[in-house]
Amino acid sequence: MNKFTSAIASTLLLSSTCVAGAVDLEVTHWWTSGGEAAAVKVMADAVNKSGHTWVDGAIAGGGNARPMIISRISGGDPMAATQLNTGRDAEDLIKAGLMTDLTDVAEKEGWADIIRPAKLLDACRYEGRIYCVPVNIHSFQWMWLNRKVYEANGMAVPTNWEEFAASAPKMKEAGVTPLAVGGETWQLSGMANVFQVALGGVELYRGLQAKDAKLAASAEMTKVFEAIAAARGMVDNGYVGRAWNDATGMVITGKAAAQIMGDWAQGEFSVANQTAGVDYDCLPGLGVHPVLDTGGDAFFFPKPADDNPEIVAAQKEMASLLVSKEVQVDFNLKKGSLPVRGDVDLESANACMKKGLAILEHAENILPSDEQAFSSDTQGQLEDLWVEFFNDPSLSVEDAQARFVEIIEMAD
Ligand code: GAL
C-alpha cells in the first residue's frame, strides 16, 4: 500500500468510524440567559468534540419548558436528551418505561462514589436503576447585593436580611428599588422557601418537607408570611412577568439593590464582568442560616422512539461526558453552580462559589430542594399560594397560612 492509498484508507476508516456511531442529539433545556447560554455551550462543545452533534432545543423559561418536555416524551416524540431539575419531575416518565437506563455507565464510572451529596444520585434512582445524571448543585438560598449602590448612598452593605430590610426605606428614597424580583411562579415560591429557611429556621424547612402540618401552623411560619408581606413593599411595580435574569440585570446595573435568587444569577454577574466581593456580595441563607438546598439540574435521556441502539449508545456517552471532570469544572464555573463531584479542583472559583463550597462540606447545612421533597402537584399548589399571597395584599397572613397548612396536610 503506497502513501496515497494508505491516506485514503485512513480517511475512510476515520469517516466510517465517525459515521458509524455519530448521531445528532436533540437536547432540550431552558438555559437561555447570557450566563446560562455560556454554560450550556461548554456541554455542547464537549458533545460536538466527541463526534456526535448537539442539536440545541432551548425553550425559554422553566415554567414553559418543563411541561413541553414532559408532554413530548409522553406523547411519543422524544428528544435525545433533556435538562430537568434534579428531582421528581420525570418520575412518571421513568415509571412508564420511557427513559433510557443509565445504570451500566453509572456503575462502570462509579458515579455513586464520585457524586456528592449522595442524595443527588438518589434523585435519579427508581427501583435500583439510574435514569439521570446530575450535572450541578444550584441553591436558591442566596441574596445578591450591588455593593456600589450601598457605597454610593453612604450605606453599609447589608450582611443579613434584617439589615437589608432596615436599609430598604432609605434605598427607596435614593430612587433605587430595594428588592428586584420577577413575578413568575417559581421565582416567588423560591423566595418563599428562602424565607422559610432564613427566618423560620432549618428545622422548620425540614419539617415542612416532612409534611408536618403543626409546623405549617407554627409561629415560625407566621414570621415567613410576615416577611413576604413586608417584601411586597420593597419591589417595583413592574415585577409581574419579569424574567429572573432581567431582575438580576436590575441589580447589576444599579436599578435595584438586591435580589433573592438561586446561584445561577452568578452566571449573569460573570457575563457582565462583575467581581464577587468587589462589585457584588452574596449572602447564602440571607446571611442568617448559611445553608444550601441541593436543587440543580440533571440530564435525562428519553428512549428513542425506534429504540435505535446507536442513539442509546450516544446518550450514554453524553451522560459520561456531562459528569466528566473537565465538563464539570468548565460548565459549573460559567453556570454559577457547584459541581456534583468532590474530586475536582475549582481553584478559579470566586468568593461566592467558595462560600458555597465551604457550606457543602457540612452535611447538616445541605437541604433537599422542593423538587426532591414534593410531587409536581404539591409543588404547583404551593407555588399558586405564594403567588396569590405576594400579589394580593388583601389576603391576610392568617388566611394564607391556613391554606398553607391544608396544602402541607395533603402534600405527597
Ligand atoms: C432552574 C435551573 C437553573 C436555572 C434556573 C433559571 O430551574 O435549575 O439551572 O437556570 O432554573 O432558569
Coordinates of C-alpha atoms and ligand atoms in Angstrom, one line a residue:
M1 CA 0.0 0.0 0.0
N2 CA 1.6 3.3 -1.0
K3 CA 1.3 6.7 0.8
F4 CA -1.6 7.8 -1.4
T5 CA -3.7 4.6 -0.8
S6 CA -2.9 4.5 2.9
A7 CA -4.1 8.1 3.2
I8 CA -7.4 7.2 1.5
A9 CA -7.7 4.1 3.7
S10 CA -7.2 6.1 7.0
T11 CA -9.7 8.7 5.8
L12 CA -12.3 6.1 5.0
L13 CA -11.6 4.4 8.4
L14 CA -11.9 7.8 10.2
S15 CA -15.0 8.8 8.3
S16 CA -16.6 5.3 8.7
T17 CA -15.7 5.4 12.4
C18 CA -17.2 8.9 12.7
V19 CA -20.3 8.0 10.6
A20 CA -20.9 4.5 12.3
G21 CA -21.5 5.8 15.8
A22 CA -22.1 9.5 15.2
V23 CA -25.6 10.7 15.8
D24 CA -27.4 14.0 16.0
L25 CA -28.7 14.5 19.6
E26 CA -31.6 16.9 20.1
V27 CA -31.1 18.4 23.5
T28 CA -33.8 20.4 25.3
H29 CA -33.2 22.8 28.2
W30 CA -34.3 26.2 29.4
W31 CA -30.9 27.9 29.7
T32 CA -31.4 31.0 27.6
S33 CA -30.0 33.8 29.7
G34 CA -26.5 35.2 29.0
G35 CA -24.9 33.2 31.8
E36 CA -26.9 30.0 31.1
A37 CA -26.0 30.2 27.3
A38 CA -22.3 30.5 28.1
A39 CA -22.6 27.5 30.4
V40 CA -24.6 25.2 28.1
K41 CA -22.1 25.9 25.3
V42 CA -19.5 24.1 27.4
M43 CA -21.7 21.0 27.2
A44 CA -22.5 21.4 23.5
D45 CA -18.8 21.8 22.6
A46 CA -17.9 18.7 24.5
V47 CA -20.6 16.6 22.8
N48 CA -19.6 18.0 19.3
K49 CA -15.9 17.3 20.1
S50 CA -16.9 13.7 20.8
G51 CA -18.1 13.2 17.2
H52 CA -21.8 13.4 17.9
T53 CA -23.8 16.6 17.1
W54 CA -25.6 18.6 19.8
V55 CA -28.8 19.9 18.2
D56 CA -29.9 22.7 20.5
G57 CA -33.5 22.7 21.6
A58 CA -33.5 25.7 24.0
I59 CA -37.0 26.7 25.4
A60 CA -37.0 29.9 27.4
G61 CA -38.4 29.7 31.0
G62 CA -38.6 26.6 33.1
G63 CA -42.3 27.1 33.6
N64 CA -42.8 26.8 29.8
A65 CA -40.1 24.2 29.1
R66 CA -40.9 21.6 31.7
P67 CA -44.5 20.8 30.6
M68 CA -43.5 20.9 26.9
I69 CA -40.6 18.5 27.5
I70 CA -42.7 16.1 29.6
S71 CA -45.6 16.1 27.1
R72 CA -43.2 15.5 24.1
I73 CA -41.7 12.4 25.8
S74 CA -45.1 11.0 27.0
G75 CA -46.6 11.8 23.6
G76 CA -44.0 9.6 21.7
D77 CA -41.9 12.5 20.3
P78 CA -38.9 12.3 22.5
M79 CA -35.7 14.4 22.2
A80 CA -32.4 12.6 22.7
A81 CA -31.6 14.3 26.0
T82 CA -33.1 16.9 28.2
Q83 CA -32.3 19.0 31.2
L84 CA -34.8 19.0 34.1
N85 CA -34.4 19.7 37.7
T86 CA -32.8 17.0 39.8
G87 CA -35.9 15.6 41.4
R88 CA -39.3 14.0 40.8
D89 CA -40.4 15.8 37.7
A90 CA -39.6 12.9 35.4
E91 CA -40.9 10.3 37.9
D92 CA -44.0 9.3 35.9
L93 CA -42.0 9.0 32.7
I94 CA -39.5 6.7 34.3
K95 CA -42.3 4.6 35.8
A96 CA -43.8 4.3 32.3
G97 CA -40.5 2.9 31.0
L98 CA -39.9 5.8 28.7
M99 CA -36.4 6.7 29.8
T100 CA -33.0 5.2 29.0
D101 CA -31.5 3.2 31.9
L102 CA -28.0 4.6 32.6
T103 CA -27.1 2.1 35.3
D104 CA -24.4 0.4 33.3
V105 CA -22.4 3.6 32.7
A106 CA -23.1 4.8 36.2
E107 CA -21.7 1.6 37.7
K108 CA -18.8 1.4 35.2
E109 CA -17.7 5.0 36.2
G110 CA -18.6 4.8 39.9
W111 CA -21.0 7.7 40.0
A112 CA -22.1 6.6 43.4
D113 CA -18.6 7.2 44.7
I114 CA -17.9 10.5 42.9
I115 CA -21.3 12.3 43.0
R116 CA -21.9 14.1 46.3
P117 CA -24.1 14.6 48.2
A118 CA -25.4 11.1 47.5
K119 CA -29.0 12.3 47.5
L120 CA -28.3 13.9 44.1
L121 CA -27.9 10.5 42.5
D122 CA -30.7 9.0 44.7
A123 CA -33.0 11.5 43.0
C124 CA -32.1 9.7 39.7
R125 CA -32.9 6.2 41.1
Y126 CA -36.0 4.2 40.5
E127 CA -36.3 0.6 41.6
G128 CA -32.5 0.4 42.0
R129 CA -31.7 1.7 38.5
I130 CA -30.3 5.1 37.4
Y131 CA -32.2 7.2 35.0
C132 CA -30.4 10.6 35.0
V133 CA -27.1 12.2 35.5
P134 CA -26.9 15.2 37.9
V135 CA -24.8 18.0 36.5
N136 CA -24.7 20.7 39.1
I137 CA -25.8 21.8 42.5
H138 CA -27.8 25.0 42.5
S139 CA -29.3 26.5 45.6
F140 CA -32.0 29.1 45.7
Q141 CA -30.8 30.1 49.2
W142 CA -28.9 33.2 48.2
M143 CA -29.2 37.0 48.2
W144 CA -27.2 39.1 45.7
L145 CA -26.4 42.7 46.5
N146 CA -24.9 45.5 44.4
R147 CA -22.1 46.8 46.7
K148 CA -21.7 50.0 44.7
V149 CA -25.3 51.1 45.2
Y150 CA -24.9 51.0 49.0
E151 CA -21.5 52.7 48.9
A152 CA -22.7 55.4 46.6
N153 CA -25.5 56.2 49.1
G154 CA -23.3 56.1 52.1
M155 CA -24.8 52.9 53.4
A156 CA -23.2 49.8 54.8
V157 CA -23.7 46.7 52.6
P158 CA -26.2 44.5 54.5
T159 CA -24.8 41.3 55.9
N160 CA -28.2 39.7 56.6
W161 CA -32.0 40.0 55.9
E162 CA -32.7 42.2 59.0
E163 CA -30.0 44.8 57.9
F164 CA -31.3 44.6 54.3
A165 CA -34.9 45.2 55.4
A166 CA -33.9 48.1 57.6
S167 CA -32.0 49.7 54.7
A168 CA -34.9 49.4 52.3
P169 CA -36.7 52.7 53.1
K170 CA -33.5 54.8 52.6
M171 CA -32.7 52.9 49.4
K172 CA -36.2 53.7 48.1
E173 CA -35.7 57.3 49.0
A174 CA -32.5 57.3 46.9
G175 CA -34.6 56.2 44.0
V176 CA -33.3 52.6 43.9
T177 CA -35.6 49.6 44.1
P178 CA -34.5 47.7 47.2
L179 CA -35.5 44.2 46.0
A180 CA -35.6 43.1 42.4
V181 CA -38.0 40.2 41.7
G182 CA -39.8 38.7 38.7
G183 CA -43.4 37.6 39.0
E184 CA -43.0 34.1 37.6
T185 CA -44.4 31.5 40.0
W186 CA -41.2 29.7 40.6
Q187 CA -39.4 32.9 41.5
L188 CA -42.0 33.9 44.1
S189 CA -42.2 30.3 45.5
G190 CA -38.4 30.1 45.5
M191 CA -38.2 33.3 47.5
A192 CA -40.7 32.0 50.0
N193 CA -38.6 28.9 50.5
V194 CA -35.6 31.0 51.2
F195 CA -37.5 32.9 53.9
Q196 CA -38.6 29.6 55.4
V197 CA -35.0 28.6 56.0
A198 CA -33.6 32.0 56.8
L199 CA -36.4 33.3 59.1
G200 CA -38.2 30.1 60.0
G201 CA -35.1 28.0 60.5
V202 CA -33.7 24.8 59.1
E203 CA -35.9 22.6 61.4
L204 CA -39.0 24.4 60.1
Y205 CA -37.9 23.8 56.4
R206 CA -37.1 20.1 57.0
G207 CA -40.3 19.6 59.0
L208 CA -42.4 21.1 56.2
Q209 CA -40.7 18.9 53.6
A210 CA -41.7 16.0 56.0
K211 CA -45.3 17.3 55.7
D212 CA -45.6 18.4 59.3
A213 CA -48.8 20.4 59.4
K214 CA -48.2 21.5 63.0
L215 CA -45.1 23.3 61.9
A216 CA -47.0 24.8 58.9
A217 CA -49.3 26.4 61.5
S218 CA -46.4 27.5 63.8
A219 CA -45.4 31.0 64.9
E220 CA -42.1 30.5 63.0
M221 CA -44.1 30.0 59.8
T222 CA -46.1 33.1 60.6
K223 CA -42.8 35.1 60.5
V224 CA -42.2 33.8 57.0
F225 CA -45.6 35.1 55.8
E226 CA -44.9 38.4 57.5
A227 CA -41.5 38.8 55.8
I228 CA -43.1 38.0 52.4
A229 CA -45.8 40.6 53.1
A230 CA -43.0 43.1 54.0
A231 CA -41.1 42.3 50.8
R232 CA -44.2 43.4 48.8
G233 CA -43.2 47.0 49.8
M234 CA -39.6 46.6 48.6
V235 CA -40.2 45.7 44.9
D236 CA -41.1 47.9 42.0
N237 CA -44.5 47.8 40.2
G238 CA -43.0 46.3 37.0
Y239 CA -42.2 42.9 38.6
V240 CA -45.2 40.9 37.2
G241 CA -43.9 38.7 34.3
R242 CA -40.3 39.8 34.7
A243 CA -37.8 37.1 33.8
W244 CA -35.4 36.2 36.6
N245 CA -32.3 37.4 34.7
D246 CA -33.9 40.8 34.0
A247 CA -34.3 41.2 37.7
T248 CA -30.6 40.2 38.1
G249 CA -29.8 42.8 35.4
M250 CA -31.5 45.5 37.6
V251 CA -29.1 44.6 40.4
I252 CA -26.1 44.5 38.1
T253 CA -26.9 48.0 36.6
G254 CA -27.8 49.5 40.0
K255 CA -31.5 50.0 39.3
A256 CA -32.1 47.7 42.2
A257 CA -30.0 47.0 45.3
A258 CA -30.5 43.2 45.7
Q259 CA -32.3 40.1 44.6
I260 CA -33.1 36.8 46.3
M261 CA -32.3 34.3 43.6
G262 CA -30.6 31.0 43.0
D263 CA -26.8 31.0 42.4
W264 CA -27.5 30.7 38.6
A265 CA -27.6 34.5 39.0
Q266 CA -23.8 34.4 39.3
G267 CA -23.6 33.5 35.6
E268 CA -25.1 36.9 34.8
F269 CA -22.7 38.8 37.0
S270 CA -19.9 36.8 35.4
V271 CA -21.0 37.6 31.8
A272 CA -21.2 41.3 33.0
N273 CA -17.6 41.0 34.2
Q274 CA -18.6 41.8 37.8
T275 CA -16.3 40.6 40.6
A276 CA -17.7 38.9 43.7
G277 CA -16.7 40.8 46.8
V278 CA -16.0 44.0 44.9
D279 CA -18.9 44.8 42.6
Y280 CA -21.4 42.4 44.3
D281 CA -21.9 40.5 47.5
C282 CA -23.6 37.2 48.1
L283 CA -25.5 36.1 51.3
P284 CA -26.1 32.3 51.5
G285 CA -29.2 31.7 53.7
L286 CA -29.8 35.5 53.7
G287 CA -26.8 35.7 56.0
V288 CA -28.8 34.2 58.8
H289 CA -28.6 30.4 58.3
P290 CA -25.9 29.7 55.7
V291 CA -27.3 26.6 54.1
L292 CA -27.7 25.3 50.6
D293 CA -30.6 23.4 49.2
T294 CA -29.4 20.9 46.7
G295 CA -31.5 22.0 43.8
G296 CA -29.9 21.9 40.4
D297 CA -30.1 20.1 37.2
A298 CA -29.8 16.7 35.8
F299 CA -29.9 15.3 32.3
F300 CA -32.5 12.6 31.4
F301 CA -32.4 10.6 28.2
P302 CA -35.7 9.5 26.8
K303 CA -35.7 6.2 25.0
P304 CA -35.6 6.8 21.2
A305 CA -38.9 6.2 19.5
D306 CA -37.4 3.4 17.3
D307 CA -35.1 2.1 20.1
N308 CA -32.1 2.9 17.8
P309 CA -29.1 1.4 19.6
E310 CA -26.7 4.0 18.2
I311 CA -28.7 6.7 19.8
V312 CA -28.8 4.9 23.1
A313 CA -25.1 4.4 22.9
A314 CA -24.6 8.1 22.2
Q315 CA -26.9 9.0 25.1
K316 CA -24.7 7.1 27.5
E317 CA -21.6 8.7 26.0
M318 CA -23.1 12.1 26.5
A319 CA -24.1 11.2 30.1
S320 CA -20.5 10.2 30.8
L321 CA -19.2 13.5 29.3
L322 CA -21.5 15.7 31.4
V323 CA -20.2 14.2 34.6
S324 CA -16.6 14.2 33.5
K325 CA -14.1 16.4 35.5
E326 CA -13.4 18.7 32.6
V327 CA -17.0 19.5 31.8
Q328 CA -17.9 19.7 35.5
V329 CA -15.4 22.4 36.1
D330 CA -15.8 24.5 33.0
F331 CA -19.7 24.2 33.0
N332 CA -20.2 25.0 36.7
L333 CA -17.8 27.9 36.7
K334 CA -19.8 29.5 34.0
K335 CA -23.2 28.4 35.4
G336 CA -22.5 29.8 38.9
S337 CA -23.4 26.4 40.4
L338 CA -21.3 23.9 42.3
P339 CA -20.0 20.6 40.7
V340 CA -21.7 17.3 41.6
R341 CA -18.3 15.7 42.1
G342 CA -16.0 16.4 45.0
D343 CA -12.8 15.3 43.2
V344 CA -12.3 18.4 41.0
D345 CA -10.2 21.5 41.8
L346 CA -12.1 24.7 41.4
E347 CA -9.1 26.9 42.0
S348 CA -10.6 29.6 39.9
A349 CA -13.9 29.6 42.0
N350 CA -14.8 33.2 43.0
A351 CA -15.5 34.3 46.6
C352 CA -19.2 33.4 46.4
M353 CA -18.6 29.9 45.0
K354 CA -16.1 29.4 47.7
K355 CA -18.8 30.3 50.3
G356 CA -21.0 27.6 48.7
L357 CA -18.2 25.0 48.6
A358 CA -17.5 25.6 52.3
I359 CA -21.2 25.1 53.2
L360 CA -21.2 21.9 51.1
E361 CA -18.5 20.5 53.4
H362 CA -21.0 20.1 56.2
A363 CA -23.9 17.7 55.6
E364 CA -26.2 19.4 58.2
N365 CA -26.1 22.5 56.0
I366 CA -27.4 20.7 52.9
L367 CA -31.2 20.7 52.5
P368 CA -33.3 18.8 49.8
S369 CA -35.0 21.1 47.3
D370 CA -38.8 21.2 47.0
E371 CA -38.4 19.3 43.6
Q372 CA -37.0 16.4 45.6
A373 CA -39.4 16.6 48.5
F374 CA -42.8 17.3 47.0
S375 CA -44.7 15.9 44.0
S376 CA -45.2 18.2 41.0
D377 CA -48.8 18.5 42.0
T378 CA -48.0 19.7 45.6
Q379 CA -45.3 22.0 44.2
G380 CA -47.9 23.5 41.9
Q381 CA -50.3 24.1 44.8
L382 CA -47.6 25.8 46.9
E383 CA -46.5 28.0 44.0
D384 CA -50.0 29.1 43.4
L385 CA -50.4 30.1 47.1
W386 CA -47.2 32.1 47.2
V387 CA -48.1 33.9 44.0
E388 CA -51.6 34.8 45.2
F389 CA -50.3 35.9 48.6
F390 CA -47.5 38.1 47.2
N391 CA -49.7 39.7 44.6
D392 CA -52.8 40.2 46.8
P393 CA -52.2 42.4 49.9
S394 CA -55.9 41.8 50.9
L395 CA -55.0 38.1 51.5
S396 CA -54.2 38.2 55.2
V397 CA -51.2 36.3 56.8
E398 CA -53.7 34.3 58.8
D399 CA -55.8 33.2 55.9
A400 CA -52.8 32.5 53.7
Q401 CA -51.2 30.4 56.5
A402 CA -54.4 28.4 57.0
R403 CA -54.4 27.5 53.3
F404 CA -50.7 26.6 53.6
V405 CA -51.5 24.2 56.5
E406 CA -54.1 22.5 54.3
I407 CA -51.6 22.0 51.4
I408 CA -49.0 20.6 53.7
E409 CA -51.6 18.3 55.3
M410 CA -52.5 16.9 51.9
A411 CA -48.9 17.0 50.5
D412 CA -47.4 14.0 48.7
Ligands
GAL1 C1 -33.7 26.4 37.5 C2 -32.5 25.7 37.0 C3 -31.3 26.5 36.9 C4 -31.6 27.9 36.4 C5 -33.0 28.4 36.7 C6 -33.4 29.7 35.9 O1 -34.8 25.5 37.5 O2 -32.2 24.6 37.8 O3 -30.3 25.9 36.1 O4 -31.1 28.1 35.1 O5 -33.9 27.5 36.6 O6 -33.5 29.4 34.6

